[in-house]
Coordinates of C-alpha atoms in Angstrom, one line a residue:
X1 CA 84.0 106.4 89.0
X2 CA 83.0 107.2 92.6
X3 CA 80.9 104.5 93.6
X4 CA 79.1 107.5 96.2
X5 CA 77.7 110.4 96.3
X6 CA 79.9 113.1 99.2
X7 CA 78.8 116.4 100.5
X8 CA 79.1 119.2 99.0
X9 CA 80.9 120.3 102.7
X10 CA 83.0 117.2 102.3
X11 CA 86.8 118.3 103.7
X12 CA 89.6 116.6 103.0
X13 CA 89.4 114.6 105.7
X14 CA 86.3 112.6 104.9
X15 CA 87.8 111.7 101.7
X16 CA 90.6 110.5 103.0
X17 CA 89.4 108.6 105.4
X18 CA 87.4 106.7 102.9
X19 CA 90.7 104.7 102.8
X20 CA 91.8 105.0 106.3
X21 CA 88.7 104.5 108.7
X22 CA 88.9 106.5 112.2
X23 CA 88.8 102.1 113.5
X24 CA 91.7 101.1 111.5
X25 CA 93.3 105.0 113.7
X26 CA 92.4 104.0 116.6
X27 CA 94.1 99.8 116.0
X28 CA 97.3 101.8 115.0
X29 CA 96.9 103.6 119.1
X30 CA 96.2 99.9 120.6
X31 CA 99.3 98.7 119.2
X32 CA 101.3 101.2 119.4
X33 CA 100.1 101.6 123.6
X34 CA 100.8 97.0 123.4
X35 CA 104.4 97.0 122.2
X36 CA 105.4 100.5 124.0
X37 CA 103.9 98.6 127.2
X38 CA 106.2 95.3 126.1
X39 CA 108.7 97.3 124.7
X40 CA 109.8 98.5 129.1
X41 CA 108.7 95.5 130.5
X42 CA 111.9 93.8 128.2
X43 CA 114.0 97.2 128.1
X44 CA 113.3 98.7 131.2
X45 CA 110.4 101.4 132.1
X46 CA 110.4 105.2 130.3
X47 CA 108.9 107.3 132.2
X48 CA 108.1 110.1 129.7
X49 CA 106.3 108.0 127.6
X50 CA 102.1 108.4 128.4
X51 CA 100.1 105.8 126.3
X52 CA 99.0 107.6 123.2
X53 CA 95.7 108.7 122.4
X54 CA 93.5 109.0 119.3
X55 CA 94.0 113.0 118.2
X56 CA 97.6 112.3 119.1
X57 CA 97.9 109.3 116.5
X58 CA 96.2 111.4 114.0
X59 CA 98.4 114.1 114.7
X60 CA 101.6 112.0 114.5
X61 CA 100.6 111.6 111.2
X62 CA 99.5 115.1 109.8
X63 CA 103.1 115.7 110.8
X64 CA 104.6 113.2 108.9
X65 CA 102.0 114.0 105.6
X66 CA 103.8 117.5 107.0
X67 CA 106.3 116.2 104.3
X68 CA 105.1 115.5 101.0
X69 CA 103.9 119.3 100.4
X70 CA 106.9 120.7 102.4
X71 CA 109.9 118.1 101.5
X72 CA 111.9 118.2 104.0
X73 CA 115.6 116.0 104.8
X74 CA 113.8 115.2 108.1
X75 CA 110.4 115.6 109.8
X76 CA 112.4 116.2 112.8
X77 CA 113.2 119.7 110.9
X78 CA 109.5 120.8 111.4
X79 CA 110.6 121.5 114.7
X80 CA 113.8 123.2 114.6
X81 CA 115.6 126.8 113.7
X82 CA 116.3 126.6 110.0
X83 CA 115.1 126.7 106.2
X84 CA 112.9 123.6 107.2
X85 CA 110.5 124.6 110.0
X86 CA 107.1 125.4 110.3
X87 CA 105.5 127.3 112.8
X88 CA 102.4 126.6 112.1
X89 CA 102.0 123.5 112.7
X90 CA 104.6 122.6 115.6
X91 CA 102.8 124.2 119.0
X92 CA 100.2 120.8 118.6
X93 CA 102.8 118.7 119.5
X94 CA 106.5 118.7 121.6
X95 CA 109.2 117.7 119.4
X96 CA 110.2 115.1 122.6
X97 CA 106.4 113.1 122.4
X98 CA 106.7 113.2 118.4
X99 CA 110.1 111.2 118.7
X100 CA 107.9 108.9 120.9
X101 CA 105.4 108.5 119.6
X102 CA 107.5 107.3 116.0
X103 CA 110.1 104.7 118.5
X104 CA 107.3 103.1 119.2
X105 CA 104.4 103.2 116.5
X106 CA 103.8 99.5 115.7
X107 CA 100.1 98.6 113.2
X108 CA 100.3 94.5 114.4
X109 CA 103.1 94.6 117.2
X110 CA 103.0 90.3 118.3
X111 CA 103.9 87.9 115.2
X112 CA 100.9 85.6 115.5
X113 CA 103.3 81.6 115.5
X114 CA 101.1 81.1 112.1
X115 CA 102.8 84.3 110.4
X116 CA 104.8 83.1 107.9
X117 CA 104.9 86.7 105.7
X118 CA 107.5 88.9 105.9
X119 CA 105.4 92.4 105.7
X120 CA 103.3 90.2 109.2
X121 CA 103.5 93.9 110.1
X122 CA 101.8 95.7 107.6
X123 CA 99.1 93.0 106.2
X124 CA 96.6 93.7 107.9
X125 CA 96.4 97.6 106.4
X126 CA 97.4 96.3 103.0
X127 CA 94.5 94.3 103.2
X128 CA 92.2 97.2 104.8
X129 CA 92.7 99.7 102.8
X130 CA 92.2 97.7 99.0
X131 CA 89.4 97.1 101.1
X132 CA 88.7 100.6 100.7
X133 CA 90.1 101.4 96.9
X134 CA 87.7 98.2 96.1
X135 CA 84.2 99.9 97.8
X136 CA 85.2 104.1 97.0
X137 CA 86.4 103.3 92.9
X138 CA 85.0 101.5 90.5
X139 CA 87.9 101.7 87.8
X140 CA 87.3 101.9 84.0
X141 CA 88.1 98.9 81.3
X142 CA 90.9 100.0 80.4
X143 CA 94.6 99.5 83.0
X144 CA 97.8 99.8 83.6
X145 CA 100.2 97.5 85.5
X146 CA 103.4 99.1 86.4
X147 CA 105.8 100.0 89.2
X148 CA 104.9 103.6 89.7
X149 CA 107.8 106.1 89.9
X150 CA 108.7 107.3 93.4
X151 CA 110.4 111.0 93.1
X152 CA 112.9 112.2 95.4
X153 CA 113.4 115.8 96.4
X154 CA 116.2 117.5 93.9
X155 CA 117.0 119.4 96.9
X156 CA 117.1 116.4 99.6
X157 CA 118.9 114.9 97.2
X158 CA 121.7 117.7 96.8
X159 CA 122.4 117.7 100.9
X160 CA 122.7 113.8 100.7
X161 CA 126.3 111.9 101.4
X162 CA 126.7 109.1 99.0
X163 CA 126.6 106.7 101.3
X164 CA 122.3 107.7 102.3
X165 CA 121.6 107.8 98.5
X166 CA 123.2 104.4 98.2
X167 CA 121.4 103.2 100.7
X168 CA 118.1 105.0 99.8
X169 CA 118.6 103.0 95.9
X170 CA 118.7 100.0 98.7
X171 CA 115.2 99.6 98.9
X172 CA 114.0 95.7 100.1
X173 CA 111.2 96.2 98.5
X174 CA 109.4 96.5 94.8
X175 CA 105.8 98.2 94.6
X176 CA 103.3 97.8 91.4
X177 CA 100.9 98.7 91.1
X178 CA 97.3 98.7 89.2
X179 CA 95.6 101.5 87.9
X180 CA 93.2 103.1 86.1
X181 CA 94.4 104.8 83.6
X182 CA 92.3 107.7 82.6
X183 CA 91.9 109.1 86.1
X184 CA 95.2 107.7 87.8
X185 CA 93.5 105.9 90.8
X186 CA 95.0 103.1 92.7
X187 CA 93.0 100.3 92.3
X188 CA 95.4 97.7 94.0
X189 CA 98.8 97.3 95.4
X190 CA 101.4 94.5 95.7
X191 CA 104.5 94.3 97.6
X192 CA 107.3 92.3 97.2
X193 CA 109.7 91.6 99.1
X194 CA 113.4 91.2 97.6
X195 CA 115.0 89.5 100.3
X196 CA 112.8 85.9 101.1
X197 CA 113.6 82.6 101.0
X198 CA 110.0 81.9 100.1
X199 CA 108.1 80.3 97.9
X200 CA 108.7 83.4 96.5
X201 CA 110.9 84.6 97.4
X202 CA 113.6 86.0 94.6
X203 CA 116.0 82.9 95.6
X204 CA 112.7 81.1 93.6
X205 CA 112.6 82.9 91.1
X206 CA 115.6 83.7 90.0
X207 CA 115.0 85.2 86.3
X208 CA 112.6 88.6 86.1
X209 CA 110.1 87.2 83.7
X210 CA 108.4 85.0 86.1
X211 CA 109.0 87.2 89.2
X212 CA 107.2 89.3 86.6
X213 CA 104.3 86.7 86.1
X214 CA 104.2 86.6 89.1
X215 CA 103.1 90.4 90.5
X216 CA 100.1 90.1 87.3
X217 CA 97.9 87.4 88.8
X218 CA 98.2 89.1 92.2
X219 CA 97.0 92.5 91.1
X220 CA 94.9 90.7 88.8
X221 CA 93.4 88.2 90.5
X222 CA 90.8 90.1 91.5
X223 CA 89.5 91.6 88.6
X224 CA 89.3 88.5 86.5
X225 CA 85.4 88.4 84.9
X226 CA 85.0 91.9 84.2
X227 CA 86.6 92.2 80.6
X228 CA 89.0 94.0 82.2
X229 CA 91.8 95.4 80.0
X230 CA 94.9 95.6 81.4
X231 CA 97.7 97.5 79.7
X232 CA 101.4 96.0 80.7
X233 CA 105.2 97.4 80.1
X234 CA 107.3 94.9 78.2
X235 CA 109.0 93.3 81.8
X236 CA 104.9 91.2 81.6
X237 CA 104.3 91.0 79.3
X238 CA 104.2 87.2 77.6
X239 CA 101.9 85.2 75.7
X240 CA 101.7 82.1 78.9
X241 CA 101.0 84.8 81.0
X242 CA 98.2 86.3 78.6
X243 CA 96.0 83.2 77.2
X244 CA 95.8 82.8 80.9
X245 CA 94.3 86.4 81.8
X246 CA 92.5 85.6 78.6
X247 CA 91.1 82.4 80.4
X248 CA 89.5 84.0 82.8
X249 CA 87.4 87.3 80.9
X250 CA 90.8 89.3 81.1
X251 CA 92.3 91.2 78.1
X252 CA 95.5 92.4 77.4
X253 CA 97.8 95.0 74.6
X254 CA 101.4 94.8 76.0
X255 CA 104.8 95.8 75.4
X256 CA 107.8 93.0 73.7
X257 CA 111.1 93.3 74.4
X258 CA 113.1 90.1 72.9
X259 CA 115.1 91.5 76.8
X260 CA 113.4 91.6 78.7
X261 CA 109.8 89.7 78.1
X262 CA 110.0 85.5 78.2
X263 CA 109.0 85.8 73.8
X264 CA 107.9 81.9 74.7
X265 CA 105.7 80.3 72.6
X266 CA 106.4 82.9 69.8
X267 CA 108.0 82.6 66.8
X268 CA 111.9 83.7 66.4
X269 CA 110.6 85.6 62.2
X270 CA 108.5 88.1 63.9
X271 CA 111.0 88.8 66.8
X272 CA 114.4 89.3 64.1
X273 CA 114.3 93.2 62.2
X274 CA 113.7 92.3 57.9
X275 CA 116.2 92.9 56.3
X276 CA 114.6 95.2 53.9
X277 CA 114.4 98.5 54.6
X278 CA 111.3 100.1 56.1
X279 CA 109.3 103.3 56.5
X280 CA 107.5 105.0 60.1
X281 CA 103.9 103.4 59.8
X282 CA 104.5 99.6 58.4
X283 CA 103.9 96.5 60.3
X284 CA 103.4 92.7 59.9
X285 CA 101.1 90.5 61.9
X286 CA 100.8 87.3 63.5
X287 CA 97.2 85.9 64.3
X288 CA 97.4 82.6 67.1
X289 CA 93.4 82.5 68.0
X290 CA 92.9 85.9 69.9
X291 CA 96.2 86.8 70.3
X292 CA 98.6 88.9 67.1
X293 CA 101.7 89.7 67.5
X294 CA 102.5 93.5 65.8
X295 CA 106.3 94.8 64.2
X296 CA 105.2 98.3 64.1
X297 CA 108.2 100.1 62.5
X298 CA 108.5 104.2 63.6
X299 CA 112.5 105.0 63.9
X300 CA 112.4 101.3 65.0
X301 CA 110.7 98.3 65.6
X302 CA 108.6 98.3 67.8
X303 CA 106.5 94.7 69.0
X304 CA 102.8 94.6 70.7
X305 CA 101.4 91.4 71.9
X306 CA 97.5 92.3 72.6
X307 CA 94.4 89.8 72.4
X308 CA 92.1 93.0 73.1
X309 CA 92.1 94.4 69.7
X310 CA 91.8 93.0 66.4
X311 CA 95.1 93.5 64.3
X312 CA 93.1 94.9 61.0
X313 CA 91.6 97.7 62.7
X314 CA 93.4 100.6 61.9
X315 CA 94.5 103.7 64.2
X316 CA 97.1 106.8 64.1
X317 CA 99.6 108.6 66.6
X318 CA 99.7 111.1 65.9
X319 CA 103.0 113.3 66.4
X320 CA 104.1 117.3 66.1
X321 CA 107.3 116.8 64.0
X322 CA 105.6 114.6 61.1
X323 CA 102.7 114.9 61.2
X324 CA 99.9 111.4 61.8
X325 CA 101.9 107.3 61.4
X326 CA 99.8 104.8 60.7
X327 CA 99.0 102.3 63.4
X328 CA 96.9 98.9 64.2
X329 CA 94.4 99.9 66.8
X330 CA 95.7 98.9 69.6
X331 CA 99.1 100.2 69.2
X332 CA 97.4 103.3 69.4
X333 CA 95.8 102.8 72.5
X334 CA 99.2 100.8 74.1
X335 CA 100.9 104.8 73.6
X336 CA 97.3 106.7 75.1
X337 CA 97.2 104.9 78.2
X338 CA 101.0 104.7 78.3
X339 CA 100.6 108.9 78.5
X340 CA 97.8 109.1 80.9
X341 CA 100.3 107.3 83.5
X342 CA 103.0 109.3 82.8
X343 CA 100.7 113.0 83.5
X344 CA 99.6 110.6 86.6
X345 CA 103.6 110.5 88.1
X346 CA 104.1 113.5 86.7
X347 CA 101.1 115.7 88.8
X348 CA 101.1 112.8 91.9
X349 CA 104.0 111.3 92.6
X350 CA 106.5 114.4 93.7
X351 CA 104.2 114.3 96.9
X352 CA 105.0 111.4 98.1
X353 CA 105.3 110.8 101.5
X354 CA 109.8 112.1 101.9
X355 CA 110.2 110.7 105.8
X356 CA 112.3 107.5 105.0
X357 CA 112.4 105.4 107.8
X358 CA 115.1 102.7 108.1
X359 CA 112.0 100.0 108.7
X360 CA 110.9 97.8 105.4
X361 CA 107.7 97.8 106.8
X362 CA 107.9 101.6 107.5
X363 CA 109.2 102.7 104.0
X364 CA 105.6 100.7 102.7
X365 CA 103.9 102.3 105.6
X366 CA 103.7 105.5 104.2
X367 CA 103.6 105.0 101.2
X368 CA 100.6 103.6 101.4
X369 CA 99.9 106.4 102.4
X370 CA 100.9 108.9 100.1
X371 CA 98.8 106.3 97.4
X372 CA 95.8 106.2 99.7
X373 CA 95.7 110.7 98.9
X374 CA 96.7 111.0 96.2
X375 CA 93.1 108.6 95.7
X376 CA 91.3 110.3 98.0
X377 CA 91.7 113.7 95.6
X378 CA 91.4 111.8 92.7
X379 CA 87.7 111.4 94.7
X380 CA 88.0 114.8 95.5
X381 CA 88.0 116.0 92.2
X382 CA 85.1 114.3 90.9
X383 CA 82.9 115.2 93.5
X384 CA 80.5 117.8 93.8
X385 CA 82.9 119.6 96.9
X386 CA 85.3 120.9 94.5
X387 CA 83.7 122.6 92.3
X388 CA 82.7 124.6 95.9
X389 CA 86.4 124.8 96.8
X390 CA 88.6 124.1 94.3
X391 CA 91.5 122.6 95.8
X392 CA 95.1 122.1 94.2
X393 CA 96.7 118.8 95.4
X394 CA 99.6 120.8 96.9
X395 CA 96.0 122.8 99.4
X396 CA 94.1 119.9 99.6
X397 CA 97.8 118.1 101.3
X398 CA 97.9 121.7 103.2
X399 CA 94.1 121.2 104.4
X400 CA 94.3 117.6 105.3
X401 CA 97.5 117.9 107.7
X402 CA 95.7 120.8 109.4
X403 CA 92.2 118.2 110.1
X404 CA 94.2 116.2 111.3
X405 CA 96.3 118.1 114.3
X406 CA 93.1 119.7 114.5
X407 CA 93.6 123.4 113.4
X408 CA 90.8 125.1 112.9
X409 CA 92.1 127.5 110.2
X410 CA 89.0 126.4 107.5
X411 CA 90.7 129.5 104.6
X412 CA 92.3 128.0 101.2
X413 CA 95.9 128.2 101.3
X414 CA 97.8 130.2 98.8

């Protein structure tokens, strides 16, 4: 749960600033102004540009964040006279001023000579965000590694041309997270660039299990020695990775797939389906030290690899139609923790910011901001402030936008 007690009067902005404090916003102001100056030195002066202030930077973020609540085809729709316009916030800043800030917006204005990382323009922000996640929240023992579902607004998709849709599908990065499965709080973010010639680029890692193993190690680098139980999908699950994690004091439970997983070192007899017909709930087990390979049948064969649960401990899967189906405890635990993540995706992924810039670092930035707001709301729900004013996720987002824009209205929106 949360590591610090927030006051009863804590606002949406207070929770958001646990992860994006004023010093980070001031750095954005400095870097944006530096970039604007350098840009104009190179390409000619821009008479319409005036250096951005902290108040304007907060308003700029507020406008873009508003697209996570009122999904619109473009953030510029706020100033339009159409369906997606938002007159209540449009008066704080003119459209032309917003566009100027959007043009010059930067987190790192210049590349240093030592920088080789493709995300150098956003890495300081991601590091700061990670420090905020670590200091504000202590996760439960059970955590999940996965790619969060990033929802696209169905109305927006319907208005897209085929060319725009193709461009959207070709995202140049993949976003992975380590997530507390009992609360949904995202503890760590890992961004992998799909194009890269470095040792961790996709060119150097042609097979996906190797890539996903590297992603898992990066996400768990701060988790060693804490006895966490990490649940993984088939693309990450492998015997070598789980054995390596066990040496670091990290325990695992993963779904195994003969098609997607790295099955090196696993007995072939357990990977093939038995010829004799099986009844629901039957399972076979093979062990190597603390590691168990479980093959469980329920309208199909499901294989699990775990060193976190004893294979002889019994569990049960409850189905609405067929009642209780016996299974090992590892299978029950995996199903339960995965369902938590599905609930998180259903509840929170629709509040990802819908503004989609062309630059990869900006796309990553807005995804990271979306995750920070979701985490802020989770902390808000666990605080005493929630019992004073019970905001929904949408209302919390609206409060945050109004506070960033400096609007005084403090009544909950309906």
